[in-house]
mmCIF file of C-alpha atoms in Angstrom:
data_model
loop_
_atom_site.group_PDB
_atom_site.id
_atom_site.type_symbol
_atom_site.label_atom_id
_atom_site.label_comp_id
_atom_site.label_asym_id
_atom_site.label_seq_id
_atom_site.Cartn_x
_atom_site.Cartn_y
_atom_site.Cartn_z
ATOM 1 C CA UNK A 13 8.797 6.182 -53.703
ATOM 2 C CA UNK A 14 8.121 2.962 -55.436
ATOM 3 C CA UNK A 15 5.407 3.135 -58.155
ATOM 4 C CA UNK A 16 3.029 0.439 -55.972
ATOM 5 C CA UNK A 17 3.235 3.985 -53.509
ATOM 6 C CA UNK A 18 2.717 6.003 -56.234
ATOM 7 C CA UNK A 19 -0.488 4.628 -57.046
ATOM 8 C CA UNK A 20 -1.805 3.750 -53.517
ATOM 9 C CA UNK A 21 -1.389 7.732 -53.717
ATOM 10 C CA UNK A 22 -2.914 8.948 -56.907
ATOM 11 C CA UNK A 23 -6.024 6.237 -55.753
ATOM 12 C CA UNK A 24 -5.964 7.875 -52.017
ATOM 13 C CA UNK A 25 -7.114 10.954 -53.318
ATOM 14 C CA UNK A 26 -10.129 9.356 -55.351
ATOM 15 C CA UNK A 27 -11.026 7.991 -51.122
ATOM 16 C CA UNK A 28 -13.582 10.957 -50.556
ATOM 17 C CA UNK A 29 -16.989 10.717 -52.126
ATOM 18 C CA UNK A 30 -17.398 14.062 -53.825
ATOM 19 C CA UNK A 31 -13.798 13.679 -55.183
ATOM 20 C CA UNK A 32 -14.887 10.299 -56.615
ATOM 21 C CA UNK A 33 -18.312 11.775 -58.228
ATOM 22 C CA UNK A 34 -16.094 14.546 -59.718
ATOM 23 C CA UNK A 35 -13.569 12.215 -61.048
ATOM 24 C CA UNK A 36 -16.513 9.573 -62.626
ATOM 25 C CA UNK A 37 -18.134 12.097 -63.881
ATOM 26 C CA UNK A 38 -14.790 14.147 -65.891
ATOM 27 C CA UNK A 39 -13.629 10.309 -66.710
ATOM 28 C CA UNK A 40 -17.035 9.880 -68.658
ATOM 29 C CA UNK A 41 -17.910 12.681 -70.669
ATOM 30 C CA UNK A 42 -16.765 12.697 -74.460
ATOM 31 C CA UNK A 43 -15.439 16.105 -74.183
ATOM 32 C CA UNK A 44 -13.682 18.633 -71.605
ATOM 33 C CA UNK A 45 -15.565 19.623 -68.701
ATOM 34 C CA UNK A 46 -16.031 22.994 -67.343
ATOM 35 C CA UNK A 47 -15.784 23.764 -63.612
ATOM 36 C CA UNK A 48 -19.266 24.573 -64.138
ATOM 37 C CA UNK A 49 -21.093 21.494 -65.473
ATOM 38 C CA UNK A 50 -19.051 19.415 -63.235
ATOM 39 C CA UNK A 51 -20.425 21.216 -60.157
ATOM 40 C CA UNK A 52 -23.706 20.915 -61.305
ATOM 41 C CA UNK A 53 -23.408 17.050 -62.312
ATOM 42 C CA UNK A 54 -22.365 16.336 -58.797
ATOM 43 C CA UNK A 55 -24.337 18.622 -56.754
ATOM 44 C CA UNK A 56 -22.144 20.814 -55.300
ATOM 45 C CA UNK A 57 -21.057 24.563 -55.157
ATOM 46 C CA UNK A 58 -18.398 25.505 -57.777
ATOM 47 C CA UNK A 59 -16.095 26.845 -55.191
ATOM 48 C CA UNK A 60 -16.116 23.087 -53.729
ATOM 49 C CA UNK A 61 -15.890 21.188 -57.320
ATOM 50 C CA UNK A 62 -12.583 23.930 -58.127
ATOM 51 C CA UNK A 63 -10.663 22.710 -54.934
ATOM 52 C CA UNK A 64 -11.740 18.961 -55.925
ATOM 53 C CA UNK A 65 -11.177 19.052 -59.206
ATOM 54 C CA UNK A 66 -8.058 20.729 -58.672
ATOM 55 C CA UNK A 67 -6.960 17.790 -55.686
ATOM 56 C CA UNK A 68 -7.312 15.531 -58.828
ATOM 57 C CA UNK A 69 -4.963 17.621 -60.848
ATOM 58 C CA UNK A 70 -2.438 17.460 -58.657
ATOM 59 C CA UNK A 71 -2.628 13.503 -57.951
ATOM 60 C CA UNK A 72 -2.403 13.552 -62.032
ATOM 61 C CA UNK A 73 -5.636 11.448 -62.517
ATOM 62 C CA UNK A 74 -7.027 14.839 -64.679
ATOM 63 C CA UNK A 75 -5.494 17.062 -66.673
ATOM 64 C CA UNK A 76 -6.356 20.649 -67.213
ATOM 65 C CA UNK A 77 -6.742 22.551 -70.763
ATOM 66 C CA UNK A 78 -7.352 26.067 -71.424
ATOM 67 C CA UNK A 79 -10.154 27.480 -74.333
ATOM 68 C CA UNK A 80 -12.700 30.559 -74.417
ATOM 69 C CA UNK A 81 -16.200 28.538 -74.308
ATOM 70 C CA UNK A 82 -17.111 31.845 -77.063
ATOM 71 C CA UNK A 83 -15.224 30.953 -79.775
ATOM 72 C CA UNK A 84 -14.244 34.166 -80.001
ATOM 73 C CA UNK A 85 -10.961 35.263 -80.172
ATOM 74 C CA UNK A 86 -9.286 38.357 -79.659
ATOM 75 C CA UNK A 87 -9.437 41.517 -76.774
ATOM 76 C CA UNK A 88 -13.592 41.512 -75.916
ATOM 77 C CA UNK A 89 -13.928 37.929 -75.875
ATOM 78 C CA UNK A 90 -13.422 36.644 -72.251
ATOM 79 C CA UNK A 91 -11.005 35.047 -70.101
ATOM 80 C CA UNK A 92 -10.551 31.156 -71.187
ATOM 81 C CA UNK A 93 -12.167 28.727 -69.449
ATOM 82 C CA UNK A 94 -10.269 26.108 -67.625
ATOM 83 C CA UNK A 95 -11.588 22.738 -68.627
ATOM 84 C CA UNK A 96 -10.739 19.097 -67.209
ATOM 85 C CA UNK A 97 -10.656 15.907 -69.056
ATOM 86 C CA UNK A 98 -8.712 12.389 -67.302
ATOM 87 C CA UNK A 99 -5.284 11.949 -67.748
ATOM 88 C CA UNK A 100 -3.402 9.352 -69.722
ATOM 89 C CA UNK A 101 -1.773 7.835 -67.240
ATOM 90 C CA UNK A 102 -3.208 4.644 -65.366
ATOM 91 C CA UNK A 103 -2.581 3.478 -61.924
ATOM 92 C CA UNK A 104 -3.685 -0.114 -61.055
ATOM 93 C CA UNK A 105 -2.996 -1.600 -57.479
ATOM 94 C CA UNK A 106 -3.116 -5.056 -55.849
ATOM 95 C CA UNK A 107 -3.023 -5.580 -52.390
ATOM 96 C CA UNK A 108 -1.215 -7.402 -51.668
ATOM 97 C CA UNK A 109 0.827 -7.212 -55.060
ATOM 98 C CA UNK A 110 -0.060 -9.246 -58.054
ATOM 99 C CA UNK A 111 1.188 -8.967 -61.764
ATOM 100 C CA UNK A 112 -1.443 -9.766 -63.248
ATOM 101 C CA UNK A 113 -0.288 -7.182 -66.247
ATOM 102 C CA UNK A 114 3.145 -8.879 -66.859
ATOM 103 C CA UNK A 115 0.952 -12.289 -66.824
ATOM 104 C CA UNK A 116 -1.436 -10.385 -69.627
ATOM 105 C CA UNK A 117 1.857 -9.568 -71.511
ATOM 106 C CA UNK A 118 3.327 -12.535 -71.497
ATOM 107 C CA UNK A 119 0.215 -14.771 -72.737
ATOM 108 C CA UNK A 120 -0.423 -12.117 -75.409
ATOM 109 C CA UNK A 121 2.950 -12.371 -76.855
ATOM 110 C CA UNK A 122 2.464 -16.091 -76.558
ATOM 111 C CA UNK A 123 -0.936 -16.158 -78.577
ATOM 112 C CA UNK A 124 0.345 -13.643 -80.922
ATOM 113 C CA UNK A 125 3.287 -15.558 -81.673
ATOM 114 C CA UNK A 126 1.314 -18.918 -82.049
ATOM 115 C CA UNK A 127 -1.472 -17.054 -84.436
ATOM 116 C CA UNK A 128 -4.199 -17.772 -81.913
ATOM 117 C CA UNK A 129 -6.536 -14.719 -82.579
ATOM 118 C CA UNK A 130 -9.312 -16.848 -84.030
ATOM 119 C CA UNK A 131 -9.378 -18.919 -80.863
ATOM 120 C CA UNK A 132 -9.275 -15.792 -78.354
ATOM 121 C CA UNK A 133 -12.092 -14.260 -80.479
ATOM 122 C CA UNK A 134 -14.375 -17.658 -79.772
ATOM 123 C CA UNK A 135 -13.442 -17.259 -76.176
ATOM 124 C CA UNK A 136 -14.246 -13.685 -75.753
ATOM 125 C CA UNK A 137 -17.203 -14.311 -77.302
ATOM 126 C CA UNK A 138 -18.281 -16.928 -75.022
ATOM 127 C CA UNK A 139 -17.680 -15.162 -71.593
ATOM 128 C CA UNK A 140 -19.515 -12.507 -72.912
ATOM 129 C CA UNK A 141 -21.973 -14.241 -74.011
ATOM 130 C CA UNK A 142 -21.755 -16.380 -70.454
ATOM 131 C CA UNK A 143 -22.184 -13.250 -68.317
ATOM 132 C CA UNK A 144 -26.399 -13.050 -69.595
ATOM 133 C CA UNK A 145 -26.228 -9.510 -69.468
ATOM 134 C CA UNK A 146 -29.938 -7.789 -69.225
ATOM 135 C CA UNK A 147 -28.615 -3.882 -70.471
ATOM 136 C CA UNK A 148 -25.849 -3.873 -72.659
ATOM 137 C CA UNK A 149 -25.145 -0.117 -71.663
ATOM 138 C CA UNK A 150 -24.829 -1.351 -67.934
ATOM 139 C CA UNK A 151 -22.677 -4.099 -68.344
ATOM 140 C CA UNK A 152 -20.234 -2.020 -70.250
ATOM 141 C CA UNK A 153 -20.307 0.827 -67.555
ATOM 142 C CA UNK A 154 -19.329 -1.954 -65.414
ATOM 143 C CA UNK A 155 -16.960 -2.898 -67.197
ATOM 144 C CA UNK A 156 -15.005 0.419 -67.671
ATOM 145 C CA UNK A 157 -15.792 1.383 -70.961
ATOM 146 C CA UNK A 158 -17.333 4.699 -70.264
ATOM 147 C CA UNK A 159 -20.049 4.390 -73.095
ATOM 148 C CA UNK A 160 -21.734 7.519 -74.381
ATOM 149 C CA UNK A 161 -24.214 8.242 -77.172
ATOM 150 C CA UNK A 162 -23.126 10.071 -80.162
ATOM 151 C CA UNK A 163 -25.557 10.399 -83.133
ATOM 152 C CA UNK A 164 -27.513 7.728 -82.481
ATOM 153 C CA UNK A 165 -24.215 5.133 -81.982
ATOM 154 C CA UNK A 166 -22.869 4.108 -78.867
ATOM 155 C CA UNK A 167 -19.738 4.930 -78.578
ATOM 156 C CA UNK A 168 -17.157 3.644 -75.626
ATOM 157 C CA UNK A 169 -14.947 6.976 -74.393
ATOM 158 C CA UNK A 170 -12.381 4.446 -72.634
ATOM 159 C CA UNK A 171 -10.577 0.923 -73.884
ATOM 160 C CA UNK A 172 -9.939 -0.952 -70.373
ATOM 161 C CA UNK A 173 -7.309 -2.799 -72.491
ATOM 162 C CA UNK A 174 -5.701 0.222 -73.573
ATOM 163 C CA UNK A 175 -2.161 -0.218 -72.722
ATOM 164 C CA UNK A 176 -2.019 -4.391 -73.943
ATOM 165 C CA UNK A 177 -4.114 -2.943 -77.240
ATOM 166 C CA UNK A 178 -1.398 -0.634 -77.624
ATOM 167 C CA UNK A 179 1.244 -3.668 -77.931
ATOM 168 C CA UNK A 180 -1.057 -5.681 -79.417
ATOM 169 C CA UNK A 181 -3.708 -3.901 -81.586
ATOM 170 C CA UNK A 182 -4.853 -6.377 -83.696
ATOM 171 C CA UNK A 183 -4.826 -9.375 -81.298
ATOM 172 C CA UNK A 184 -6.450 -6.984 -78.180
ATOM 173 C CA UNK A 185 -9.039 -4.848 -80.350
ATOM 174 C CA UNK A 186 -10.082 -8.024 -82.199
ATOM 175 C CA UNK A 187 -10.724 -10.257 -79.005
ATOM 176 C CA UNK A 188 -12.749 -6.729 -77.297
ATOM 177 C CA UNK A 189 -14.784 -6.550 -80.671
ATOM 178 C CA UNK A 190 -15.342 -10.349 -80.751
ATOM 179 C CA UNK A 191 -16.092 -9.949 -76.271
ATOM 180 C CA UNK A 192 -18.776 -6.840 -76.780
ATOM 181 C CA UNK A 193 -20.214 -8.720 -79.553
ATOM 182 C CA UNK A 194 -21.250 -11.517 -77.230
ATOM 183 C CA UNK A 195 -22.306 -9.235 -74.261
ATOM 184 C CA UNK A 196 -24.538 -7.173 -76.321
ATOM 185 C CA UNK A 197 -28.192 -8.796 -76.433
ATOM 186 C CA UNK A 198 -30.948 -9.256 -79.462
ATOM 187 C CA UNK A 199 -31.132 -6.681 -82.029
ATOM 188 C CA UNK A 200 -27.801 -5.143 -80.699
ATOM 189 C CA UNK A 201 -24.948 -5.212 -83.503
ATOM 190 C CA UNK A 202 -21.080 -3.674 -82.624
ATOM 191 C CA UNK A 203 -18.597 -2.560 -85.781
ATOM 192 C CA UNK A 204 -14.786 -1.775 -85.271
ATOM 193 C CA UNK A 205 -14.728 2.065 -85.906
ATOM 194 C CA UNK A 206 -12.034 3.386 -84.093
ATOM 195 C CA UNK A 207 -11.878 7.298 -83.487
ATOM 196 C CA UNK A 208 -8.448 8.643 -82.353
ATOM 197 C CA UNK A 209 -9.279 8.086 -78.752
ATOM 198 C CA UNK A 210 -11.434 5.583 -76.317
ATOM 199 C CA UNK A 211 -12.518 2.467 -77.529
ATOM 200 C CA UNK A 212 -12.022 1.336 -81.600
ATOM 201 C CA UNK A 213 -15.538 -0.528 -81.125
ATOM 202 C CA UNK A 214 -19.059 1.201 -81.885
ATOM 203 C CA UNK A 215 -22.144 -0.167 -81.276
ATOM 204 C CA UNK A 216 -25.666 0.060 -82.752
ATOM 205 C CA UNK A 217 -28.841 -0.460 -80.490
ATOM 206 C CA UNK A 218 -32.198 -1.457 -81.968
ATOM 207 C CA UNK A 219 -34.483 0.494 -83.145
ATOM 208 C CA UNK A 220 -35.255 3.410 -80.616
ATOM 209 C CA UNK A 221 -32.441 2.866 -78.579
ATOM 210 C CA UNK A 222 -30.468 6.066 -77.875
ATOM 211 C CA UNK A 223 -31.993 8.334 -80.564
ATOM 212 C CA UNK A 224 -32.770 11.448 -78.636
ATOM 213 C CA UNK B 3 9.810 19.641 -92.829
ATOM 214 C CA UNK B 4 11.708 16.478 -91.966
ATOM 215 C CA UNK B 5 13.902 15.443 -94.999
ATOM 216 C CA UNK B 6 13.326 11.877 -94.272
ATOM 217 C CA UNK B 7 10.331 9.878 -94.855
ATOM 218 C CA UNK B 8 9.065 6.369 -93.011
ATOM 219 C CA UNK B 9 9.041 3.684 -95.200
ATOM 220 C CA UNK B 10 7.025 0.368 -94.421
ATOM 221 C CA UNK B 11 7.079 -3.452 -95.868
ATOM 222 C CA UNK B 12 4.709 -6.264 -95.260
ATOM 223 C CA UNK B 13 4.530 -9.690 -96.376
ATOM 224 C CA UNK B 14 1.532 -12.197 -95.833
ATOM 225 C CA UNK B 15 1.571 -15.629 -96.555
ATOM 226 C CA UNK B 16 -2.426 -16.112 -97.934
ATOM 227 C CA UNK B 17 -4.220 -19.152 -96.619
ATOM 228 C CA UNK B 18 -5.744 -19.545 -100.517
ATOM 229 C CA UNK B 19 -5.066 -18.126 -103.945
ATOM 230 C CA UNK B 20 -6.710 -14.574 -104.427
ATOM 231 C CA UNK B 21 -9.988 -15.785 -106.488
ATOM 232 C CA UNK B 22 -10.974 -18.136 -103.920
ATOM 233 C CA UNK B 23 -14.541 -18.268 -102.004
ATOM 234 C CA UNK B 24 -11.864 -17.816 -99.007
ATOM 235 C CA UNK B 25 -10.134 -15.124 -99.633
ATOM 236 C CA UNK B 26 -13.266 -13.654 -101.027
ATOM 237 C CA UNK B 27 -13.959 -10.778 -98.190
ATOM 238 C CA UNK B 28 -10.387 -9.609 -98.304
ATOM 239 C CA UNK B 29 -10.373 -9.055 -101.847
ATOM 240 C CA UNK B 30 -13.775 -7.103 -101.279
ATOM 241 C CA UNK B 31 -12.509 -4.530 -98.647
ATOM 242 C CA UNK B 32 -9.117 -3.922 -100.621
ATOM 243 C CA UNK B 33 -10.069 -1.030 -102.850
ATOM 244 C CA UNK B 34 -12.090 0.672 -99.881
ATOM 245 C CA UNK B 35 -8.875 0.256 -97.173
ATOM 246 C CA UNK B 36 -6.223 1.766 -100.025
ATOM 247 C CA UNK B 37 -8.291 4.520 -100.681
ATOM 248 C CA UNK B 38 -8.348 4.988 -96.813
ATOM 249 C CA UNK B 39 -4.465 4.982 -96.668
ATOM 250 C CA UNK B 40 -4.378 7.377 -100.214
ATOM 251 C CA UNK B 41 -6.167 10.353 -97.892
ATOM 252 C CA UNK B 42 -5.088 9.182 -94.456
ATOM 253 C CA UNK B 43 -2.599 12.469 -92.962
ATOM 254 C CA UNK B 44 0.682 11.919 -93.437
ATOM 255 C CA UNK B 45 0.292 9.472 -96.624
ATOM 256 C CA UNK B 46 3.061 9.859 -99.190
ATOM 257 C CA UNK B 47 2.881 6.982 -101.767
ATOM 258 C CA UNK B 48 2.052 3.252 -101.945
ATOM 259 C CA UNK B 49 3.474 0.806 -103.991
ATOM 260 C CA UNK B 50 1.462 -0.920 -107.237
ATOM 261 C CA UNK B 51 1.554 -3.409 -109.932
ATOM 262 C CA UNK B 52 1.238 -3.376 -113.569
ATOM 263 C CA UNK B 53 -2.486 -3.211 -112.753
ATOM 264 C CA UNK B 54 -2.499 0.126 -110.634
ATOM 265 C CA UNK B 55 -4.982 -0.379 -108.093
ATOM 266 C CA UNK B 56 -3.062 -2.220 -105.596
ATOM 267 C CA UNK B 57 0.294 -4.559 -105.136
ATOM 268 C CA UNK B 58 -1.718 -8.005 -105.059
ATOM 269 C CA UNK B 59 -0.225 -8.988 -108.522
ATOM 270 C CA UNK B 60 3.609 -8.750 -107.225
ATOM 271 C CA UNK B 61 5.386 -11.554 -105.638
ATOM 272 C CA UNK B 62 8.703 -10.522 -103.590
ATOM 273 C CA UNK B 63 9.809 -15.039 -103.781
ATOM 274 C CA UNK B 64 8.805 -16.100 -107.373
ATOM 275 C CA UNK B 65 8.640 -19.596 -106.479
ATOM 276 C CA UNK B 66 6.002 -18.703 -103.671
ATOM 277 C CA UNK B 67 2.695 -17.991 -105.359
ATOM 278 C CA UNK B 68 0.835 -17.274 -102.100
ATOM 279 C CA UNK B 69 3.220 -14.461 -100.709
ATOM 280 C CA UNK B 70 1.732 -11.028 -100.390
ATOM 281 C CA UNK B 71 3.379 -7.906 -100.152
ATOM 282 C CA UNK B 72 2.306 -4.447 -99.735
ATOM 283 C CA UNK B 73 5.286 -1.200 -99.230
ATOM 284 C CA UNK B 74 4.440 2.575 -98.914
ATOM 285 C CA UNK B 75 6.140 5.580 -97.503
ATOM 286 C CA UNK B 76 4.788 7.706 -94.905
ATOM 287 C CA UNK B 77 5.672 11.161 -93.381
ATOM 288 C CA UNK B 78 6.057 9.845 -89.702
ATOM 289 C CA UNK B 79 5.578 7.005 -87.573
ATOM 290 C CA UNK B 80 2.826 7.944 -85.690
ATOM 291 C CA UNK B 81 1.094 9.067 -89.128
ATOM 292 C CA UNK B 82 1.508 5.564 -90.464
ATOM 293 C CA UNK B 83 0.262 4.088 -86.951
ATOM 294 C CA UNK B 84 -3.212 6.064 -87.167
ATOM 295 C CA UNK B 85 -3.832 4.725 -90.330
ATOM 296 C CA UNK B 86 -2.785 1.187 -89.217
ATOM 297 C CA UNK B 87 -4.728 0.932 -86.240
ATOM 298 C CA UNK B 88 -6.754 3.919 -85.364
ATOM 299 C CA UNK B 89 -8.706 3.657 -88.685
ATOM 300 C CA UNK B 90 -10.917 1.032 -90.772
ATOM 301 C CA UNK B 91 -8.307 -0.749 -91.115
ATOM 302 C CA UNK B 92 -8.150 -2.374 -87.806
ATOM 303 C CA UNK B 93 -11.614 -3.956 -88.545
ATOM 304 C CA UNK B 94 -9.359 -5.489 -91.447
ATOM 305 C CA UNK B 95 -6.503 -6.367 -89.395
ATOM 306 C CA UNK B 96 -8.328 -7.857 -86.170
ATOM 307 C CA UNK B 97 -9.295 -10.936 -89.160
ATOM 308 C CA UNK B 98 -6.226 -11.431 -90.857
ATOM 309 C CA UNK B 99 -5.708 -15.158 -89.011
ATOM 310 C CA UNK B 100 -9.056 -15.707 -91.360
ATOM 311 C CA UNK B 101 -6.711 -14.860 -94.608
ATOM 312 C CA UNK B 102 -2.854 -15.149 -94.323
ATOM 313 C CA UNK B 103 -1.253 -17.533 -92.262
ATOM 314 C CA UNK B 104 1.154 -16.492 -89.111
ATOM 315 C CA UNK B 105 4.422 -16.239 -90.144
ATOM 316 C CA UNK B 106 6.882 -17.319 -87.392
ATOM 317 C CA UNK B 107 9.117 -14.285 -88.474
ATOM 318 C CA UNK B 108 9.039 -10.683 -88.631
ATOM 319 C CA UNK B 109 7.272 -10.084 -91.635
ATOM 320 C CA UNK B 110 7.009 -6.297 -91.531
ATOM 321 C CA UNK B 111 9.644 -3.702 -91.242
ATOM 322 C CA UNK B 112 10.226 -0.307 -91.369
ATOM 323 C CA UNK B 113 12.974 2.224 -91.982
ATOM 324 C CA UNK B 114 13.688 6.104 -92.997
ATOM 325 C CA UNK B 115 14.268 6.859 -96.734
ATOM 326 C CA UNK B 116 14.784 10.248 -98.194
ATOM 327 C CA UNK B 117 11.815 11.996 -98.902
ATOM 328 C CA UNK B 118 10.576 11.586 -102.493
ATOM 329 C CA UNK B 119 12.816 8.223 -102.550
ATOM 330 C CA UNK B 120 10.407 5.146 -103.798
ATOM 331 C CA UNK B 121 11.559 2.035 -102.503
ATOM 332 C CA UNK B 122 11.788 -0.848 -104.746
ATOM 333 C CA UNK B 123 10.602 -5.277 -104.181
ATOM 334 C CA UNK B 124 14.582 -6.051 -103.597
ATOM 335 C CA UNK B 125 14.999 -3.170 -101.326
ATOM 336 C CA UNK B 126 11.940 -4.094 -98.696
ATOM 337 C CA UNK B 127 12.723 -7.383 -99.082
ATOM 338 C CA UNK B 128 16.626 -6.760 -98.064
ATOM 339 C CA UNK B 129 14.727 -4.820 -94.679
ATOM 340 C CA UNK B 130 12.973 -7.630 -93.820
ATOM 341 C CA UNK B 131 15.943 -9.831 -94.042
ATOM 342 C CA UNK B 132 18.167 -7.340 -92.134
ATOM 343 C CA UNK B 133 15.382 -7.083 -89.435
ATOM 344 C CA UNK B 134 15.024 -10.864 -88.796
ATOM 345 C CA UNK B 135 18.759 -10.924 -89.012
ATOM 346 C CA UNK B 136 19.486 -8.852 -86.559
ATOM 347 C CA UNK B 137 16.729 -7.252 -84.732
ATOM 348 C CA UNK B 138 15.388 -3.591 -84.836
ATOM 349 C CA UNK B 139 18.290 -0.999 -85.507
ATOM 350 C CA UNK B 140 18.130 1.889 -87.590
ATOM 351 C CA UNK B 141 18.116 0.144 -90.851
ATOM 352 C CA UNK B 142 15.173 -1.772 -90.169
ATOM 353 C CA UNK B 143 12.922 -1.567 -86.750
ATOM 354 C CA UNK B 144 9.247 -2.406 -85.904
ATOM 355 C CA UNK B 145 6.833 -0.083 -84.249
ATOM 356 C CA UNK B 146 7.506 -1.659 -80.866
ATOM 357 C CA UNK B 147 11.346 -0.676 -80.376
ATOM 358 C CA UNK B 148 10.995 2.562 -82.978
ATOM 359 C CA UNK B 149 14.176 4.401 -84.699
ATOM 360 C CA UNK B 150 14.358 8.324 -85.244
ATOM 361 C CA UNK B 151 14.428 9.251 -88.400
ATOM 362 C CA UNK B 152 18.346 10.407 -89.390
ATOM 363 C CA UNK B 153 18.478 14.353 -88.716
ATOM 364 C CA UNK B 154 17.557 13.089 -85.343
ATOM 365 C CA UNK B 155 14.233 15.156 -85.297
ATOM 366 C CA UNK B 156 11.239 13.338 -83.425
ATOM 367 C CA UNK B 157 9.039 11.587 -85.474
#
């Protein structure tokens, strides 16, 4: 099976609706997600969200832990729970087939090499700016960055660069600071303050915004 | 307990000397981002000058006034990649075209030293050299095409 099948089946699985709402809805939280609260989220019995959730196991777009919910340990405390967060892995697919991520490669090594970053960060800057975006928190849904509140901060669970930020951290993270910063409207203000996971950017909304 | 330890060079080539309105915000952040790498996990020991605080008064090239150079040891790759890019000092990293020029050449190399071994200016330097030389082999490798540490055990 070539990888292009690969994905086209990992992404098959994502083709029913419910499966979908489960999958969004594991993909976005900032921490693991019980059978539970996923059924609930979605609107649908537990017995249904366990054989979905479990569908998107096996197609490896979520990965299962174990923990007792408690925090108790010991005989008395309860079976552990069996939580789902997304898997690492990534599938992208173009039909017909592009590579557009060996093009992304390429031109990073290229502006790394030539010392570009200043120029990428004006650029970024400038679509963002460019796309007149009305709700900051929107546009960055949209955009894949699965953004979450967390003590009054915005914080983005997922990095849709992640794999070219990996190769390129400080060329990629500065040109998605430098991009946010020019999405993000009046009184909005984002700060690199990366967390061991998700996006390194964190954002600060004014005054009101997102304080619970 | 791994009997080998990651060490790590760097050189930068500064755009302006040290005291100047220029370099002004780099010079600010330093004594906040060493203290990060002093308690980042996995931190074993950073090189300093005369001065203690940091390694901006040593020059690896005497005749080159504006060549920077910072060398520590670390406990593991991916300890020393944390600190490097999952931590504050990204935000210093993702402006460095604003400070030190690009240097067409590898300017940062790393390789395994015994544990409690302090690498000296001549030895980092002789990395660097071996890694433009010849590429990343044991002896002197980059993050992107990574060496195991000696004993063989993952890092």
């Amino acid at each position: 099976m070539s990888s292009d099948d690969a994905a086209l089946d990992a992404l098959a699985v994502l083709g029913d609706p419910v499966r979908r709402s489960l999958y969004r809805h594991v993909a976005a939280a900032p921490g693991d997600v019980t059978r539970d609260a996923a059924a609930d989220a979605v609107g649908v019995t537990r017995a249904v969200a366990a054989f979905h959730l479990d569908k998107l196991v096996d197609a490896g777009l979520l990965e299962t832990t174990f923990r007792r919910l408690s925090g108790r340990t010991g005989p008395g405390s309860g079976r552990p729970s069996k939580l789902y967060r997304r898997a690492d892995g990534e599938y992208a697919v173009s039909v017909p087939p592009r590579a557009y991520d060996t093009v992304s490669q390429l031109l990073a090594e290229v502006v790394e090499r030539a010392g570009l970053d200043t120029e990428l960060q004006a650029a970024a800057r400038a679509a963002g700016e460019a796309a007149g975006v009305a709700d900051p928190v929107v546009a960055l849904r949209e955009r894949g960055y699965e953004p979450y509140w967390d003590c009054g901060k915005l914080r983005l669970r997922n990095c849709p660069f992640h794999a070219l930020a990996e190769q390129f951290p400080a060329l990629v993270c500065g040109m998605n600071l430098a991009g946010i910063e020019g999405l993000l409207g009046e009184g909005w203000s984002a700060a690199m303050d990366p967390l061991p996971e998700g996006c390194c950017v964190a954002i600060e909304g004014p005054e009101g915004v997102g304080e619970v | 307990m791994n009997d080998f330890h990651l060490a790590q060079v760097n050189v930068g080539r500064i755009l302006a000397p040290l005291d100047s309105p220029q370099l002004a915000d780099f010079v600010a952040q330093l004594p906040e981002i060493n203290a990060l790498a002093d308690h980042a996990p996995g931190f074993v020991w950073r090189m300093v000058d005369d001065g203690g605080a940091d390694a901006t008064g040593l020059r690896p090239e005497d005749e080159d006034d504006l060549l920077l150079f910072n060398c520590s040891v670390w406990e593991s790759v991916d300890a020393l990649k944390a600190y490097v890019y999952r931590s504050d000092h990204l935000r210093v990293m993702a402006r460095r075209r604003e400070w030190f020029e690009r240097l067409a050449d590898h300017h940062m190399a790393l390789w395994w030293v015994p544990a409690g071994h302090r690498p000296g200016v001549a030895e980092a330097m002789d990395r660097v050299a071996l890694l433009r030389a010849k590429g990343s082999t044991p002896e002197a490798f980059t993050f992107r095409a990574p060496h195991p540490p000696p004993t063989g055990k993952a890092s």
